[in-house]
Coordinates of C-alpha atoms in Angstrom, one line a residue:
M1 CA 32.4 -41.3 6.6
L2 CA 33.1 -44.2 9.2
I3 CA 29.9 -42.9 10.8
L4 CA 27.7 -42.5 8.0
S5 CA 28.9 -46.4 6.9
R6 CA 27.9 -47.5 10.8
C7 CA 24.8 -45.3 10.3
L8 CA 23.9 -47.3 6.8
I9 CA 24.7 -50.6 8.6
G10 CA 22.3 -50.1 11.6
L11 CA 19.2 -48.8 9.1
M12 CA 19.4 -51.7 7.0
M13 CA 19.3 -53.7 9.9
V14 CA 16.2 -52.1 10.9
F15 CA 14.9 -52.2 7.6
S16 CA 16.0 -55.9 7.1
L17 CA 13.8 -57.1 10.6
A18 CA 10.9 -55.0 9.4
L19 CA 10.5 -57.1 6.3
V20 CA 10.8 -60.5 8.0
G21 CA 8.3 -62.7 7.5
C22 CA 6.7 -60.4 4.5
S23 CA 4.9 -62.0 1.3
K24 CA 4.1 -60.7 -1.7
A25 CA 1.0 -59.3 0.1
P26 CA 2.8 -57.9 3.3
S27 CA 0.5 -57.7 6.2
E28 CA -0.7 -54.4 7.8
H29 CA 1.6 -54.9 10.5
A30 CA 4.7 -55.4 8.4
K31 CA 3.9 -52.1 6.4
I32 CA 3.7 -50.0 9.7
D33 CA 7.5 -51.6 10.5
I34 CA 8.4 -50.3 7.1
N35 CA 7.3 -47.2 7.6
L36 CA 8.7 -46.9 11.1
A37 CA 12.1 -47.7 9.6
F38 CA 11.7 -45.1 7.0
D39 CA 11.2 -42.5 9.8
Q40 CA 14.3 -43.8 11.3
Y41 CA 16.0 -43.3 8.2
K42 CA 14.9 -39.6 7.7
Q43 CA 16.2 -38.9 11.6
R44 CA 19.5 -40.4 10.5
F45 CA 19.4 -38.9 6.5
L46 CA 19.3 -35.3 8.2
E47 CA 22.0 -35.8 10.7
D48 CA 24.4 -37.4 7.7
F49 CA 23.1 -34.4 5.6
W50 CA 24.4 -31.8 8.2
Q51 CA 27.8 -33.4 8.2
V52 CA 28.3 -32.6 4.7
S53 CA 26.2 -29.3 4.1
P54 CA 27.2 -27.4 7.9
E55 CA 26.1 -24.0 6.3
Y56 CA 22.4 -25.6 5.3
A57 CA 22.3 -26.8 8.8
L58 CA 22.7 -23.6 10.3
Y59 CA 20.0 -21.8 8.3
S60 CA 18.1 -24.7 9.4
G61 CA 18.4 -23.8 12.8
R62 CA 20.8 -26.0 14.1
Y63 CA 23.4 -23.7 15.6
E64 CA 25.5 -26.3 16.7
F65 CA 27.1 -26.1 13.1
A66 CA 27.8 -22.0 13.4
P67 CA 31.7 -22.8 14.0
R68 CA 32.0 -25.1 10.8
L69 CA 33.1 -23.5 7.3
R70 CA 32.4 -25.8 4.4
V71 CA 35.7 -25.5 1.9
N72 CA 34.4 -26.6 -1.3
D73 CA 37.8 -28.5 -2.3
E74 CA 38.2 -32.2 -4.3
P75 CA 38.3 -33.7 -0.7
A76 CA 34.7 -32.2 0.2
R77 CA 32.9 -33.0 -3.5
A78 CA 34.4 -36.7 -2.9
A79 CA 32.6 -36.5 0.4
D80 CA 29.6 -35.6 -1.1
A81 CA 29.6 -38.2 -4.0
E82 CA 30.1 -40.9 -1.5
F83 CA 27.0 -39.3 1.0
I84 CA 24.8 -39.2 -2.0
K85 CA 25.8 -42.8 -3.8
A86 CA 25.5 -44.2 -0.3
Q87 CA 21.8 -42.4 0.4
M88 CA 20.5 -43.3 -3.2
A89 CA 21.3 -47.1 -2.7
L90 CA 19.4 -46.6 0.5
L91 CA 16.5 -44.9 0.1
A92 CA 15.9 -47.6 -3.2
T93 CA 15.6 -50.4 -0.4
F94 CA 12.5 -48.8 0.7
P95 CA 9.3 -49.9 -1.4
L96 CA 7.4 -47.1 -2.3
D97 CA 4.2 -48.6 -2.7
E98 CA 4.0 -49.7 1.0
L99 CA 4.9 -46.5 2.5
N100 CA 2.1 -43.9 4.0
A101 CA 1.3 -40.8 2.2
T102 CA 3.5 -38.7 4.5
N103 CA 6.5 -40.9 3.6
K104 CA 6.2 -41.0 0.1
G105 CA 6.0 -37.4 0.0
D106 CA 9.3 -37.4 2.0
W107 CA 10.4 -40.3 0.0
A108 CA 10.1 -38.3 -3.3
I109 CA 11.7 -34.9 -1.9
I110 CA 14.8 -36.9 -0.6
D111 CA 15.0 -38.5 -3.7
N112 CA 14.9 -35.5 -5.8
E113 CA 17.4 -33.7 -3.4
L114 CA 19.7 -36.3 -4.1
R115 CA 19.5 -36.4 -8.0
A116 CA 19.6 -32.7 -8.1
L117 CA 22.8 -32.7 -6.0
Q118 CA 24.4 -35.4 -8.2
W119 CA 23.3 -33.7 -11.4
R120 CA 24.6 -30.4 -10.4
A121 CA 28.0 -31.4 -9.5
S122 CA 28.5 -33.9 -12.3
T123 CA 26.4 -32.2 -15.0
F124 CA 25.7 -28.5 -14.1
K125 CA 29.1 -27.7 -12.4
D126 CA 28.3 -24.1 -11.5
Y127 CA 30.9 -24.1 -8.9
Q128 CA 33.3 -23.7 -12.1
W129 CA 31.7 -20.6 -13.7
N130 CA 29.9 -18.8 -10.8
P131 CA 31.9 -16.7 -8.7
S132 CA 29.2 -15.6 -6.6
N133 CA 28.4 -19.0 -5.1
Y134 CA 31.5 -17.9 -3.1
N135 CA 30.8 -15.6 -0.2
I136 CA 31.2 -16.0 3.8
A137 CA 29.3 -13.3 4.8
G138 CA 25.7 -14.6 4.9
P139 CA 26.3 -17.4 7.6
I140 CA 28.3 -14.8 9.5
G141 CA 25.0 -12.2 9.3
L142 CA 22.9 -14.7 10.6
I143 CA 25.1 -15.9 13.6
L144 CA 25.6 -11.9 14.8
N145 CA 21.8 -11.4 14.1
T146 CA 20.1 -14.3 15.7
E147 CA 20.6 -14.5 19.6
Y148 CA 20.3 -18.1 20.1
A149 CA 23.3 -17.7 22.3
P150 CA 25.5 -15.1 24.2
L151 CA 27.0 -13.1 21.9
E152 CA 30.8 -14.1 23.5
D153 CA 29.9 -17.4 22.2
R154 CA 28.6 -16.5 18.8
L155 CA 31.8 -14.5 18.5
M156 CA 34.1 -17.5 19.1
A157 CA 31.7 -19.6 16.6
I158 CA 32.4 -17.0 14.2
N159 CA 36.0 -17.2 15.0
E160 CA 36.3 -21.0 14.2
R161 CA 34.6 -20.0 10.8
L162 CA 37.2 -16.9 10.1
L163 CA 40.0 -19.5 10.5
K164 CA 39.2 -21.1 7.5
V165 CA 38.3 -18.3 5.2
P166 CA 41.6 -18.2 3.5
A167 CA 41.3 -21.7 2.6
Y168 CA 37.9 -21.1 1.4
Y169 CA 38.9 -18.5 -1.2
Q170 CA 42.2 -20.4 -2.3
A171 CA 39.7 -22.9 -3.1
A172 CA 37.0 -21.1 -4.7
E173 CA 40.0 -19.5 -6.9
A174 CA 41.3 -23.0 -7.8
N175 CA 37.5 -23.9 -8.7
I176 CA 36.9 -20.8 -10.9
T177 CA 38.0 -22.0 -14.5
A178 CA 35.3 -20.6 -16.8
P179 CA 33.5 -17.8 -15.2
A180 CA 30.7 -16.1 -16.6
L181 CA 30.6 -12.4 -17.0
P182 CA 27.2 -11.4 -14.9
Q183 CA 27.9 -13.8 -11.9
T184 CA 31.7 -12.4 -11.8
Q185 CA 30.5 -8.8 -11.8
L186 CA 28.1 -9.7 -9.0
A187 CA 30.4 -11.7 -7.0
I188 CA 33.0 -8.9 -7.0
D189 CA 30.1 -6.5 -5.8
Q190 CA 28.6 -8.9 -3.0
N191 CA 32.2 -9.8 -1.6
R192 CA 32.6 -6.0 -1.1
G193 CA 29.7 -6.0 1.2
A194 CA 31.3 -9.0 2.9
I195 CA 34.1 -6.9 3.7
G196 CA 31.7 -4.5 4.7
L197 CA 30.2 -6.7 7.1
L198 CA 33.5 -7.9 8.8
E199 CA 34.6 -4.3 9.0
G200 CA 31.7 -2.9 10.2
G201 CA 29.2 -5.3 12.2
L202 CA 31.6 -8.0 13.4
Q203 CA 34.4 -5.2 14.6
D204 CA 31.1 -3.8 16.7
A205 CA 30.3 -6.6 18.0
I206 CA 33.5 -8.1 19.0
K207 CA 34.5 -4.5 20.6
G208 CA 31.0 -4.4 22.6
S209 CA 31.6 -7.8 24.0
S210 CA 32.7 -8.8 27.3
L211 CA 35.6 -11.5 26.1
S212 CA 39.0 -10.7 27.2
K213 CA 41.3 -8.4 25.5
E214 CA 43.6 -11.5 24.7
V215 CA 40.6 -13.0 23.0
K216 CA 39.5 -10.1 21.1
Q217 CA 42.9 -9.4 19.9
D218 CA 42.8 -13.2 18.6
L219 CA 39.5 -12.5 16.8
Q220 CA 40.6 -9.3 15.2
D221 CA 43.9 -10.9 13.9
H222 CA 41.5 -13.7 12.2
N223 CA 39.3 -11.5 11.3
R224 CA 41.9 -9.1 9.4
R225 CA 43.3 -12.5 7.6
A226 CA 39.7 -13.2 6.5
I227 CA 39.4 -9.7 5.2
V228 CA 42.9 -9.9 3.1
A229 CA 41.9 -13.3 1.5
I230 CA 38.4 -11.7 0.6
E231 CA 40.5 -8.7 -1.1
H232 CA 42.5 -11.2 -2.8
Y233 CA 39.4 -13.3 -4.3
V234 CA 37.7 -9.9 -5.4
A235 CA 41.4 -8.9 -6.9
F236 CA 41.5 -12.0 -8.7
L237 CA 37.9 -11.4 -10.3
E238 CA 38.7 -7.9 -11.0
Q239 CA 41.8 -9.2 -13.2
M240 CA 39.6 -11.6 -15.4
L241 CA 37.3 -8.7 -15.9
P242 CA 38.8 -7.5 -19.2
T243 CA 39.3 -10.7 -20.6
L244 CA 35.6 -11.7 -19.7
K245 CA 34.5 -8.3 -21.3
A246 CA 36.6 -8.7 -24.5
G247 CA 34.6 -12.5 -25.1
E248 CA 36.1 -14.7 -23.2
A249 CA 33.7 -15.5 -20.8
K250 CA 31.4 -18.4 -20.4
D251 CA 27.9 -17.7 -22.1
F252 CA 25.5 -17.1 -18.8
R253 CA 22.5 -18.7 -21.0
I254 CA 22.4 -22.9 -19.9
G255 CA 20.8 -23.6 -22.8
E256 CA 17.5 -25.8 -23.4
A257 CA 18.8 -29.3 -22.3
L258 CA 20.7 -27.9 -18.8
Y259 CA 17.2 -25.7 -18.5
E260 CA 14.7 -28.6 -19.0
Q261 CA 17.0 -30.6 -16.6
K262 CA 17.4 -27.7 -13.8
F263 CA 13.4 -27.0 -14.3
S264 CA 12.3 -30.7 -13.1
F265 CA 14.8 -30.5 -10.4
D266 CA 14.0 -27.0 -8.7
I267 CA 10.4 -26.9 -9.8
V268 CA 9.4 -30.5 -9.2
S269 CA 6.1 -29.6 -11.6
E270 CA 3.8 -31.8 -13.6
F271 CA 4.6 -29.4 -16.8
S272 CA 7.7 -29.3 -18.6
A273 CA 9.7 -26.1 -18.8
K274 CA 8.5 -25.1 -22.4
Q275 CA 4.8 -26.2 -21.5
V276 CA 4.6 -23.7 -19.0
Y277 CA 6.5 -20.8 -21.1
E278 CA 3.5 -21.6 -23.4
M279 CA 0.9 -21.0 -20.8
A280 CA 2.8 -18.3 -19.7
T281 CA 2.3 -16.3 -23.4
A282 CA -1.2 -16.9 -23.2
E283 CA -2.0 -15.6 -20.0
K284 CA 0.1 -12.5 -20.8
A285 CA -3.0 -11.9 -23.1
A286 CA -5.7 -12.7 -20.9
I287 CA -4.3 -10.0 -18.5
H288 CA -3.9 -7.3 -21.2
L289 CA -7.4 -7.7 -21.8
E290 CA -8.6 -7.6 -18.4
M291 CA -5.9 -4.6 -17.8
T292 CA -7.5 -2.7 -21.0
K293 CA -11.3 -2.9 -19.1
L294 CA -9.9 -1.3 -15.7
A295 CA -7.6 1.4 -17.7
T296 CA -10.8 2.3 -19.7
Q297 CA -12.7 2.5 -16.6
L298 CA -10.2 4.6 -15.1
W299 CA -9.5 6.8 -17.9
P300 CA -12.2 10.1 -17.1
R301 CA -10.7 9.9 -13.7
Y302 CA -7.2 10.6 -14.5
F303 CA -7.4 12.4 -17.8
S304 CA -11.2 14.2 -17.9
E305 CA -12.2 14.6 -21.4
A306 CA -9.2 14.2 -23.1
P307 CA -9.4 11.6 -26.0
M308 CA -8.5 7.9 -24.9
P309 CA -5.7 6.3 -27.2
E310 CA -6.9 3.5 -29.4
D311 CA -4.1 1.5 -28.9
A312 CA -4.6 -0.7 -25.8
L313 CA -1.1 -0.8 -24.7
V314 CA -0.7 2.7 -24.9
L315 CA -4.1 3.5 -23.1
I316 CA -2.8 0.9 -20.1
R317 CA 0.5 2.8 -19.9
Q318 CA -0.7 6.2 -19.4
V319 CA -3.2 5.4 -16.7
I320 CA -0.5 3.2 -15.0
E321 CA 1.8 6.3 -15.1
K322 CA -0.8 8.5 -13.8
V323 CA -1.6 6.1 -10.9
S324 CA 2.1 5.4 -10.3
L325 CA 2.8 8.8 -9.1
E326 CA 1.3 8.3 -5.9
H327 CA 4.4 6.8 -3.7
A328 CA 6.5 7.1 -0.9
K329 CA 9.4 9.8 -0.2
P330 CA 12.7 7.9 -1.0
S331 CA 14.0 8.5 2.6
E332 CA 10.5 6.7 3.9
F333 CA 10.7 3.9 1.5
V334 CA 11.7 1.5 4.0
A335 CA 9.2 2.7 6.8
A336 CA 6.5 2.6 4.5
V337 CA 6.7 -0.9 4.2
Q338 CA 6.8 -1.3 7.8
T339 CA 3.9 0.6 8.7
Q340 CA 1.5 -1.7 6.4
I341 CA 2.2 -4.8 7.7
P342 CA -0.5 -4.6 10.9
A343 CA -3.2 -4.0 8.4
L344 CA -2.6 -7.1 6.3
D345 CA -2.3 -8.8 9.5
A346 CA -5.4 -7.7 10.8
F347 CA -7.8 -8.0 7.4
V348 CA -6.5 -11.8 7.6
I349 CA -7.7 -12.4 11.2
E350 CA -11.0 -10.3 10.4
H351 CA -11.7 -12.3 7.7
D352 CA -10.6 -15.7 9.1
L353 CA -8.6 -16.8 6.2
M354 CA -6.0 -19.0 7.8
D355 CA -4.3 -19.7 11.4
T356 CA -2.0 -16.8 12.2
D357 CA 0.6 -16.7 14.8
R358 CA 1.4 -13.3 16.5
D359 CA 3.9 -14.8 18.3
K360 CA 6.6 -15.1 15.4
P361 CA 8.3 -11.9 14.9
L362 CA 8.4 -9.9 11.5
V363 CA 11.4 -7.6 11.6
V364 CA 11.2 -4.9 8.6
R365 CA 14.9 -4.0 8.1
E366 CA 17.1 -2.6 5.0
T367 CA 18.5 -5.3 3.1
P368 CA 22.5 -5.6 4.3
A369 CA 25.0 -4.5 1.7
Y370 CA 26.3 -8.1 1.0
Q371 CA 22.8 -9.2 0.0
R372 CA 21.6 -6.4 -2.3
G373 CA 21.7 -6.4 -6.0
F374 CA 19.3 -9.0 -6.6
S375 CA 15.8 -8.0 -5.9
I376 CA 14.1 -5.0 -4.1
A377 CA 12.4 -7.0 -1.3
S378 CA 13.0 -10.4 0.3
I379 CA 12.1 -12.6 3.6
E380 CA 14.9 -14.4 5.3
A381 CA 13.4 -16.9 7.5
P382 CA 14.5 -19.1 10.9
G383 CA 14.6 -23.1 10.0
P384 CA 12.4 -25.5 11.7
Y385 CA 15.0 -26.2 14.4
D386 CA 14.8 -22.5 15.7
S387 CA 11.4 -21.5 14.5
A388 CA 10.9 -18.6 17.2
A389 CA 13.8 -16.8 16.0
N390 CA 13.0 -13.3 14.4
T391 CA 11.9 -13.5 10.4
Y392 CA 13.8 -10.4 8.5
Y393 CA 11.9 -8.7 6.2
N394 CA 14.8 -6.8 3.7
V395 CA 13.9 -4.2 1.8
S396 CA 16.5 -2.3 -0.2
P397 CA 16.4 1.1 0.2
V398 CA 16.2 3.7 -2.2
D399 CA 17.7 7.1 -1.0
G400 CA 20.8 6.4 -2.0
L401 CA 20.2 6.1 -5.7
S402 CA 20.4 9.0 -8.3
P403 CA 17.1 11.2 -8.3
D404 CA 16.1 9.5 -11.9
M405 CA 16.5 6.2 -10.7
Q406 CA 15.0 7.1 -7.1
E407 CA 11.8 8.0 -9.2
S408 CA 11.9 5.2 -11.3
H409 CA 11.9 2.9 -8.4
L410 CA 9.2 4.6 -6.3
R411 CA 6.7 4.9 -9.5
E412 CA 7.5 1.0 -9.9
Y413 CA 6.8 0.6 -6.1
N414 CA 4.2 2.9 -5.7
S415 CA 1.2 3.0 -2.9
Y416 CA -1.0 0.5 -4.5
T417 CA 2.1 -1.9 -5.7
M418 CA 3.4 -1.5 -2.3
Q419 CA 0.3 -3.3 -1.1
I420 CA 0.9 -6.2 -3.2
L421 CA 4.2 -6.5 -2.6
N422 CA 4.0 -6.5 1.1
I423 CA 0.9 -9.5 0.8
H424 CA 3.6 -11.6 -1.3
E425 CA 6.9 -10.9 0.9
A426 CA 4.9 -10.6 4.4
V427 CA 1.4 -11.4 5.2
P428 CA 0.1 -13.9 4.1
G429 CA 2.5 -14.6 1.5
H430 CA 5.7 -16.0 2.5
Y431 CA 6.3 -15.1 6.1
T432 CA 2.9 -16.7 7.1
Q433 CA 3.8 -19.6 4.8
L434 CA 7.1 -20.0 6.4
V435 CA 5.7 -19.8 9.7
H436 CA 3.5 -22.7 9.0
A437 CA 6.0 -24.5 7.3
N438 CA 7.9 -24.5 10.3
K439 CA 5.4 -26.3 12.3
S440 CA 4.8 -29.0 9.7
P441 CA 5.3 -32.6 11.6
S442 CA 7.9 -33.4 8.4
L443 CA 10.9 -32.2 8.9
I444 CA 11.8 -33.1 5.2
K445 CA 9.3 -31.1 3.7
A446 CA 9.9 -28.0 6.0
I447 CA 13.5 -27.8 5.5
F448 CA 13.9 -29.0 1.5
G449 CA 11.6 -26.3 0.8
N450 CA 10.1 -26.1 -2.9
G451 CA 10.7 -22.6 -4.7
A452 CA 7.4 -22.9 -6.7
M453 CA 5.3 -24.0 -3.6
V454 CA 6.9 -21.1 -1.8
E455 CA 6.8 -18.2 -4.4
G456 CA 3.5 -19.6 -6.2
W457 CA 1.8 -19.6 -2.5
A458 CA 2.9 -15.9 -2.2
V459 CA 1.5 -15.0 -5.6
Y460 CA -1.6 -16.9 -5.0
T461 CA -2.2 -14.8 -1.9
E462 CA -2.3 -11.3 -3.8
R463 CA -5.3 -12.6 -6.0
M464 CA -6.8 -14.2 -3.0
M465 CA -6.7 -11.1 -0.9
L466 CA -8.2 -9.0 -3.6
E467 CA -10.8 -11.6 -4.2
Q468 CA -11.9 -11.4 -0.4
G469 CA -12.2 -7.8 -0.6
Y470 CA -9.1 -6.1 0.3
G471 CA -8.5 -2.8 -1.0
D472 CA -12.7 -2.6 -1.2
G473 CA -12.5 -3.2 -5.0
Q474 CA -10.2 -0.3 -6.2
P475 CA -10.0 -0.5 -9.6
E476 CA -6.1 1.2 -9.3
L477 CA -5.3 -1.3 -6.8
W478 CA -6.8 -4.2 -9.2
L479 CA -5.0 -2.4 -12.0
M480 CA -1.9 -2.5 -10.2
Y481 CA -2.4 -6.1 -9.0
Y482 CA -2.5 -7.0 -12.7
K483 CA 0.5 -5.0 -13.4
W484 CA 2.2 -7.3 -10.9
N485 CA 0.3 -10.3 -12.0
L486 CA 2.1 -9.7 -15.3
R487 CA 5.5 -9.6 -13.9
T488 CA 4.8 -13.0 -12.8
V489 CA 4.1 -14.2 -16.3
V490 CA 6.5 -12.6 -17.9
N491 CA 9.2 -13.5 -15.6
T492 CA 8.6 -17.1 -17.3
I493 CA 8.4 -15.6 -20.1
L494 CA 11.7 -13.7 -19.8
D495 CA 13.7 -16.5 -18.3
Y496 CA 12.8 -19.0 -20.8
S497 CA 13.6 -16.5 -23.9
I498 CA 16.9 -15.7 -22.4
Q499 CA 18.5 -18.9 -21.2
V500 CA 16.7 -21.2 -23.8
L501 CA 15.9 -19.0 -26.9
G502 CA 18.9 -16.5 -26.7
M503 CA 17.1 -13.2 -26.1
E504 CA 19.3 -10.2 -26.0
E505 CA 19.0 -7.0 -23.3
Q506 CA 17.2 -4.8 -25.9
A507 CA 14.5 -7.0 -26.7
A508 CA 14.0 -8.1 -23.0
L509 CA 14.0 -4.4 -22.0
D510 CA 11.4 -3.6 -24.6
L511 CA 9.0 -6.9 -23.3
L512 CA 9.4 -5.8 -19.8
M513 CA 8.7 -1.9 -20.6
T514 CA 6.1 -2.0 -23.1
E515 CA 4.5 -5.3 -22.6
A516 CA 4.7 -5.5 -19.0
F517 CA 4.8 -1.9 -18.2
Q518 CA 7.7 -1.6 -15.8
E519 CA 10.1 1.4 -15.3
E520 CA 13.5 1.5 -16.8
A521 CA 15.2 0.9 -13.3
E522 CA 13.3 -2.5 -12.8
A523 CA 13.4 -3.6 -16.2
R524 CA 17.2 -3.4 -16.2
G525 CA 17.1 -5.0 -12.4
K526 CA 15.2 -8.0 -14.0
W527 CA 17.4 -8.2 -17.1
R528 CA 20.4 -8.7 -14.9
R529 CA 18.7 -11.1 -12.4
A530 CA 17.8 -13.1 -15.2
S531 CA 20.9 -13.3 -16.2
L532 CA 22.4 -14.2 -13.0
S533 CA 19.8 -16.9 -12.4
Q534 CA 18.2 -19.6 -14.3
V535 CA 15.0 -21.4 -13.8
Q536 CA 13.8 -19.5 -10.5
L537 CA 12.1 -16.6 -12.4
T538 CA 9.7 -19.5 -13.5
S539 CA 8.9 -20.9 -10.0
Y540 CA 6.4 -17.7 -9.2
F541 CA 3.9 -18.5 -12.1
T542 CA 4.4 -22.2 -12.2
G543 CA 3.2 -22.7 -8.3
Y544 CA 0.9 -19.9 -8.4
K545 CA -1.5 -21.9 -11.4
E546 CA -0.9 -25.0 -9.8
I547 CA -2.2 -23.6 -6.5
Y548 CA -4.8 -21.8 -7.7
G549 CA -6.0 -24.6 -10.3
F550 CA -5.9 -27.2 -7.4
R551 CA -8.0 -24.7 -5.2
E552 CA -10.8 -24.4 -8.2
E553 CA -10.5 -28.3 -8.5
Q554 CA -11.4 -28.7 -4.8
K555 CA -14.2 -25.9 -4.5
Q556 CA -16.0 -27.9 -7.6
R557 CA -15.3 -31.4 -6.2
L558 CA -16.5 -30.5 -2.4
G559 CA -18.9 -27.8 -3.4
E560 CA -21.0 -26.4 -0.6
D561 CA -18.6 -28.2 1.9
F562 CA -15.7 -26.4 0.9
D563 CA -14.2 -23.9 3.4
L564 CA -11.4 -21.9 2.4
K565 CA -9.6 -21.0 5.6
A566 CA -9.9 -25.3 5.8
F567 CA -8.2 -25.3 2.2
H568 CA -5.5 -23.1 3.5
N569 CA -4.4 -24.4 6.5
E570 CA -4.3 -27.9 5.4
F571 CA -2.5 -26.9 2.4
L572 CA -0.3 -25.2 4.4
S573 CA 0.0 -28.4 7.2
Y574 CA 2.5 -30.0 4.1
G575 CA 5.3 -27.5 4.8
S576 CA 7.2 -26.3 1.5
A577 CA 6.5 -29.5 -0.2
P578 CA 6.1 -29.3 -3.5
V579 CA 2.4 -28.5 -5.0
K580 CA 2.0 -32.2 -6.5
V581 CA 3.0 -33.7 -3.3
I582 CA 0.8 -31.5 -1.6
K583 CA -2.0 -32.3 -4.1
A584 CA -1.4 -35.9 -3.7
N585 CA -2.1 -36.2 -0.1
M586 CA -5.1 -33.7 0.1
R587 CA -6.7 -35.5 -2.7
A588 CA -6.2 -38.8 -0.7
Q589 CA -8.2 -37.8 2.5

């Protein structure tokens, strides 16, 4: 921490000089000096942050941290606490009302990040009860798949990480004192996937490299020791399973107080978690009305002269079941996703909806085994320090499932829903937004991305694309859009109901399958996800409501001067900042 201490002293000197001559009404010159000092502080803050969070640095594109594996032991947590305390003290010296709009937003993001880290370590303490926090595969997979340096150099960085793997898992076993059952089962599954990476992809890379025979042998030795360490951790967790299943496990539900606290840190909304839950409950009823209208319109097309059900939910489900029969073959699911991306890109360009960048590659691939078990599709984007690297669109294949589960998944992700999924995950959703975020002049906003803004933007684009004419107004597409949007709404209801209100699995399945019209496989997967995470499932609806509401506010405020492309480009220019920070900046223009 000596480097950090010298840094803080230096920055305090800069800041003190900036304040020399200031009175109660500081001059414009002094204000500019304060902002210059804050810009210097932000640069130094990031450099010091990477020292305590090398994996975060790696995912942000700072590949010089690739050899460093953080071991979550007592000394590391003590260093974290010292870092947080020092940074919070320094941040407090900058008068918020004298910073410019960009720096006010960055100040708020840093402040929230520090307080969230402190809360997680001192109050939430998931390092003690969530065994899935410990998995060395992600960074190794990133190093293998990102050609930021020759393969041989990358393998040597992995070699340095492998040296610490035994200590990493020893610390994990020491930390896990009261595990929750779902997180324990996930940790077992994903760490088995990590073993698969070390035995498969890493072995292949070592063999295919031009490293000397001696260096390859050294790498193989370290790799074997790492595999043994992971196997020991998996066995350690498996030995706990009978006791956990017998009722000794920590409750995975975190309760209202912790939930509200986590919501405030993770979502950074103008609303409370309870308010968002109540909004979602009202939204569900409104969506059911729209779906009833569409199902009534489609009934004659699919059921000829058969009598229409009087129960609206039964009517909607029967029409959805018919429409859902149009889907890809199991072996072609991932390929079907891949072939649709160019059409979405062309629509965005043709309708001039926002700036795009065709030089930023998007690679559709099967989700690596060590990342499976959480969601069917996800975007893995490069950090702002390496924005030209590939963005991976991970899609979990279904051809390895049982025939019944295959059909259930494919009906859920039918030909219409798949279009909404690809809008959300790729164009102009996550992929497009994250390309813009990496161009943001504020590294703070790009690096510390707000989940509600990121997910909310993706949900917002689903509706925006249909509003702009994508799909030519097909009632089937609109029906499936509402079904998909209902998932966003019900995610919020489900997460709050499980984590705060104590909802059990069967009630959750009834909500998802009866009121959200989801297939059983999807519903069971969502229950699993809601038992593994907290708050994250609310980010979609919260961000969407805030973004869509703000767009409508701007349309009303600007009238004929409102331009959709300009709105999108400006909104995206603030990186992945919380929506309320972006709104404040745009309102100030």
